[in-house]
Coordinates of C-alpha atoms and ligand atoms in Angstrom, one line a residue:
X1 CA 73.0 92.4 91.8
X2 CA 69.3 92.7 90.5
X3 CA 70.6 92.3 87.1
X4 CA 72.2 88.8 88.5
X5 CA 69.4 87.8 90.4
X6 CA 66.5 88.3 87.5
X7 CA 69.0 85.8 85.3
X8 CA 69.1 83.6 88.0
X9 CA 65.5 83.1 88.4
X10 CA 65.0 83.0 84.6
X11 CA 67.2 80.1 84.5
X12 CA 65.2 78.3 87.3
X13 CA 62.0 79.1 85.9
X14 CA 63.6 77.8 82.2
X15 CA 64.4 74.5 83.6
X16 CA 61.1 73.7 85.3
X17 CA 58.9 74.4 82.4
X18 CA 61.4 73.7 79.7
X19 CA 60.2 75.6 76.8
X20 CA 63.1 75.1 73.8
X21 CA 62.7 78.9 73.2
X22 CA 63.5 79.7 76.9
X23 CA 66.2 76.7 77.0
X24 CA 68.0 78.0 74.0
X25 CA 67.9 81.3 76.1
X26 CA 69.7 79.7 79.4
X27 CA 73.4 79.8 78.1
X28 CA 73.2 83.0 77.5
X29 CA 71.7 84.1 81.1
X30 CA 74.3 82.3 82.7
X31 CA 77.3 83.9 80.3
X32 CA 75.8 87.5 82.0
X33 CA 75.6 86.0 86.0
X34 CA 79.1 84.9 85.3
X35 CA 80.3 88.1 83.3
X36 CA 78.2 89.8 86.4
X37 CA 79.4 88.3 89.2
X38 CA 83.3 89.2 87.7
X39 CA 82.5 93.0 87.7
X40 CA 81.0 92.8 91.3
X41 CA 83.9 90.8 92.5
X42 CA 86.7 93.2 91.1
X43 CA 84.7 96.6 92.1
X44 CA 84.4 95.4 95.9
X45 CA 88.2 93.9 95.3
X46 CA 88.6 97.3 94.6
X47 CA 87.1 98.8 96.9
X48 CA 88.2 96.9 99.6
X49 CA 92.4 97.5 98.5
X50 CA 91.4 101.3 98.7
X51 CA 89.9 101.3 102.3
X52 CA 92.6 99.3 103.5
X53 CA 95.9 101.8 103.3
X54 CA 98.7 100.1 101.5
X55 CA 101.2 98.8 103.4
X56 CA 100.3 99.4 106.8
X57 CA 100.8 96.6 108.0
X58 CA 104.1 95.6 106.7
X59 CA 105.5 99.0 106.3
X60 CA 103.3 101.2 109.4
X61 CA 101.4 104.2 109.3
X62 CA 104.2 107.0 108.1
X63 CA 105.3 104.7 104.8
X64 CA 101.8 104.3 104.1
X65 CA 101.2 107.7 104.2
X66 CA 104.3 108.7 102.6
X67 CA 102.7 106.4 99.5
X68 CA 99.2 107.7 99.6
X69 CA 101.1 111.1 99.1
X70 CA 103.1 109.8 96.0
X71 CA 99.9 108.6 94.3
X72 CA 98.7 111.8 95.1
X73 CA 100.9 114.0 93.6
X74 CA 100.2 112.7 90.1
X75 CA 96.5 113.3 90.9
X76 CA 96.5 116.7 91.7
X77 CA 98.2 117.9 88.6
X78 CA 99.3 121.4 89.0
X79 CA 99.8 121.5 93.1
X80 CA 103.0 120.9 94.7
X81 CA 102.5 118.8 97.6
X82 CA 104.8 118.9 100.2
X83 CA 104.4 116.5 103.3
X84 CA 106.3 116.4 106.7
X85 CA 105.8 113.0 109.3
X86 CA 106.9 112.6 112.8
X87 CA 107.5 108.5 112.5
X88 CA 106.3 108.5 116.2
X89 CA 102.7 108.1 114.6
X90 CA 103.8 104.4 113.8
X91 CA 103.2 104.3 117.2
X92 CA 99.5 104.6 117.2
X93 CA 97.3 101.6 117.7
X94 CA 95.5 99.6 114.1
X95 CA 92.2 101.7 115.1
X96 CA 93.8 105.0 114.9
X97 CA 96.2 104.2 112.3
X98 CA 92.9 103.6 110.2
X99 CA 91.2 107.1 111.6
X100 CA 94.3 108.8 110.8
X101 CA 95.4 107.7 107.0
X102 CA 91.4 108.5 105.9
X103 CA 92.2 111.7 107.1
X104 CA 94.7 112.5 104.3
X105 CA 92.7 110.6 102.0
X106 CA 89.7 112.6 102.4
X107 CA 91.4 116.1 102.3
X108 CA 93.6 115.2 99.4
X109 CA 90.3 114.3 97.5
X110 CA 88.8 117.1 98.7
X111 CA 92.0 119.3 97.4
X112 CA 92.4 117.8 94.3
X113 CA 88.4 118.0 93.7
X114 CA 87.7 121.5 95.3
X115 CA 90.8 123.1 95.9
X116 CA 92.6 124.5 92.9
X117 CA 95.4 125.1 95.0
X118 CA 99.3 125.7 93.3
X119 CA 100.6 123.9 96.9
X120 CA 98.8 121.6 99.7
X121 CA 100.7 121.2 102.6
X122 CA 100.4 118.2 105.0
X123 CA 102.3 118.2 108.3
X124 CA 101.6 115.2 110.5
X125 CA 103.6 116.0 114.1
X126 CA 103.7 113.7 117.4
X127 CA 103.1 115.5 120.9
X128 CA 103.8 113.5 124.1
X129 CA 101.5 115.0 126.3
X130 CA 101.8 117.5 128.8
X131 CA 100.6 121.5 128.6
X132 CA 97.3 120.9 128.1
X133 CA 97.9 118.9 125.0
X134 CA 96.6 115.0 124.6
X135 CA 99.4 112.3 123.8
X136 CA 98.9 112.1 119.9
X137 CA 99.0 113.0 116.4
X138 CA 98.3 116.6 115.1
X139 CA 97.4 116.5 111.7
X140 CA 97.5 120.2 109.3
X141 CA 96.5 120.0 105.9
X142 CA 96.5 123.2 104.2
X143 CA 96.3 124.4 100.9
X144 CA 96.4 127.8 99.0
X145 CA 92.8 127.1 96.8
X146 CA 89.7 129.1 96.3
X147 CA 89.0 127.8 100.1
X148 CA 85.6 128.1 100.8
X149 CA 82.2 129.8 103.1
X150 CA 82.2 127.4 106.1
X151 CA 78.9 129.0 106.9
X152 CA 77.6 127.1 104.2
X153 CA 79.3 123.9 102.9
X154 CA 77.0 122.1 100.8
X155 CA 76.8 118.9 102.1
X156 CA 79.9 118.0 104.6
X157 CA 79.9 114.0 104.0
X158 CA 83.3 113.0 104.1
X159 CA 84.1 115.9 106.6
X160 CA 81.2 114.9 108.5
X161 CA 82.9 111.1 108.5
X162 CA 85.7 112.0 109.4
X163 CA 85.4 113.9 112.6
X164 CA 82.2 111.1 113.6
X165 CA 85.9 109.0 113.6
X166 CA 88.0 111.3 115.3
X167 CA 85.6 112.0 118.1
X168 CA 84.8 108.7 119.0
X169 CA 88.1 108.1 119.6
X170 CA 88.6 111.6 121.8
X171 CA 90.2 113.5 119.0
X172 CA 89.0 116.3 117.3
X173 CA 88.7 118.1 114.4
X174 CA 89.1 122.0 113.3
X175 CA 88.4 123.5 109.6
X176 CA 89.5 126.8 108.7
X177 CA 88.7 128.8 105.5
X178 CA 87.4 131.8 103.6
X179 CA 86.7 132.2 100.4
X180 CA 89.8 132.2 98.1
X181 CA 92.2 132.5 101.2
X182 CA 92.4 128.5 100.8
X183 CA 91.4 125.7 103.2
X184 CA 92.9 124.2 106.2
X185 CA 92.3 121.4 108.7
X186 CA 93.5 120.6 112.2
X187 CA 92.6 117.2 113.3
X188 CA 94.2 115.6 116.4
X189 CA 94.4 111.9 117.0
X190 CA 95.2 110.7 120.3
X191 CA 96.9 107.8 121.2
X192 CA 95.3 105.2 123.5
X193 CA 95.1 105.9 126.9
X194 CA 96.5 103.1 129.8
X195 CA 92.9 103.1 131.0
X196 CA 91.1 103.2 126.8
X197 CA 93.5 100.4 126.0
X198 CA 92.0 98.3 129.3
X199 CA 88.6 98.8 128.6
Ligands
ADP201 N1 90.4 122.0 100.2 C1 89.2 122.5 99.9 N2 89.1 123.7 99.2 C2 87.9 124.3 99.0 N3 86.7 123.8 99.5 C3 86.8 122.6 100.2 C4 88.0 122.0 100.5 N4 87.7 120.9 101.2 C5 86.4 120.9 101.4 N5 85.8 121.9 100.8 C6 84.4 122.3 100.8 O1 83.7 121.6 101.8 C7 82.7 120.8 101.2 C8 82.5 119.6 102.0 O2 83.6 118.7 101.8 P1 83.3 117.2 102.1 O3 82.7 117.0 103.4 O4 84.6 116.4 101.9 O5 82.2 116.8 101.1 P2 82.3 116.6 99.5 O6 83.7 116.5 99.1 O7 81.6 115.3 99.3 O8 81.6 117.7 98.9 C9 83.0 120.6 99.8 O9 81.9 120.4 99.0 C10 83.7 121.9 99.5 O10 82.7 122.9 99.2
MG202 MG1 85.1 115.2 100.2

């Protein structure tokens, strides 16, 4: 953007004073805005396809999670990822749908970067309430990796985001590990209450 801005004001500046050594320049300040302006357009194109899940809308929550997993499974070479969804989870609402899918996102990264797992293991299950328990999704992600000292994780960010999420919408989140017994994370997701939905 800086890069597109400093060309933009050179060609300003160029066609005030009109120097032919600085006009002869101009073409080629404009070629880099445009070539520029392409790279920022397709990088927050990008960007934008990523954060939104694929098909959620058309398809719901489980097929787009069910995808996610598929693109996965390339990514994480030598694991074998198995995945088990309660379709109820269509059910949630578009703001926990989109808590719930960065979930999976974020600890598949996090296996595929961290992990060195032979086998991650999601299990998304739907509880209707009752016992004690909220109305909602229980998401387990586990794998069988190096795991890691929760006493001192180095920096926490997209766990950190995650459960900000989750708990602003009532949910919670849980990690277990030590190292090289592998890593595992609860999250639960609750579906909108009768009185949260009025609100
Ligand atoms: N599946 C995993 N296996 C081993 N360590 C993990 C796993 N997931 C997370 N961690 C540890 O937790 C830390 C924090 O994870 P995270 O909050 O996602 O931040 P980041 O991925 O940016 O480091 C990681 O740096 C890593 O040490
Ligand atoms: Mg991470």
């Amino acid at each position: 953007m800086n890069v597109i801005k400093i060309d933009a004001v050179a060609i300003r500046a160029g066609l005030a004073n009109m120097a032919p050594e600085t006009r002869a320049n101009l073409p080629y300040r404009a070629r880099s805005i445009i070539v520029n302006v392409d790279m920022v357009h397709e990088s927050v194109a990008r960007l934008i396809r990523e954060l939104r899940p694929v098909g959620l809308d058309e398809l719901g929550l489980t097929a787009a999670i069910e995808h996610c997993a598929n693109v996965w499974r390339t990514r994480l070479q030598t694991a074998q990822l198995s995945l088990t969804v309660d379709e109820h989870i269509d059910d949630l609402d578009e703001a926990r749908s989109l808590v719930l899918y960065p979930i999976v996102q974020e600890a598949l990264t996090n296996c595929a970067r961290r992990a060195r797992a032979s086998r991650v293991d999601i299990q998304i299950q739907w509880h209707d309430g009752g016992r004690g328990d909220a109305r909602g999704a229980l998401v387990g992600i586990e794998d069988d990796g190096i795991g890691a000292d929760l006493d001192s994780l180095p920096t926490e960010l997209g766990l950190i985001g995650m459960r900000e999420r989750v708990t602003a919408l009532g949910g919670s989140i849980a990690l277990e590990s030590r190292p090289r017994t592998g890593f595992r994370l609860a999250a639960q997701v609750p579906a909108a209450t009768a009185e949260g939905a009025a609100a």
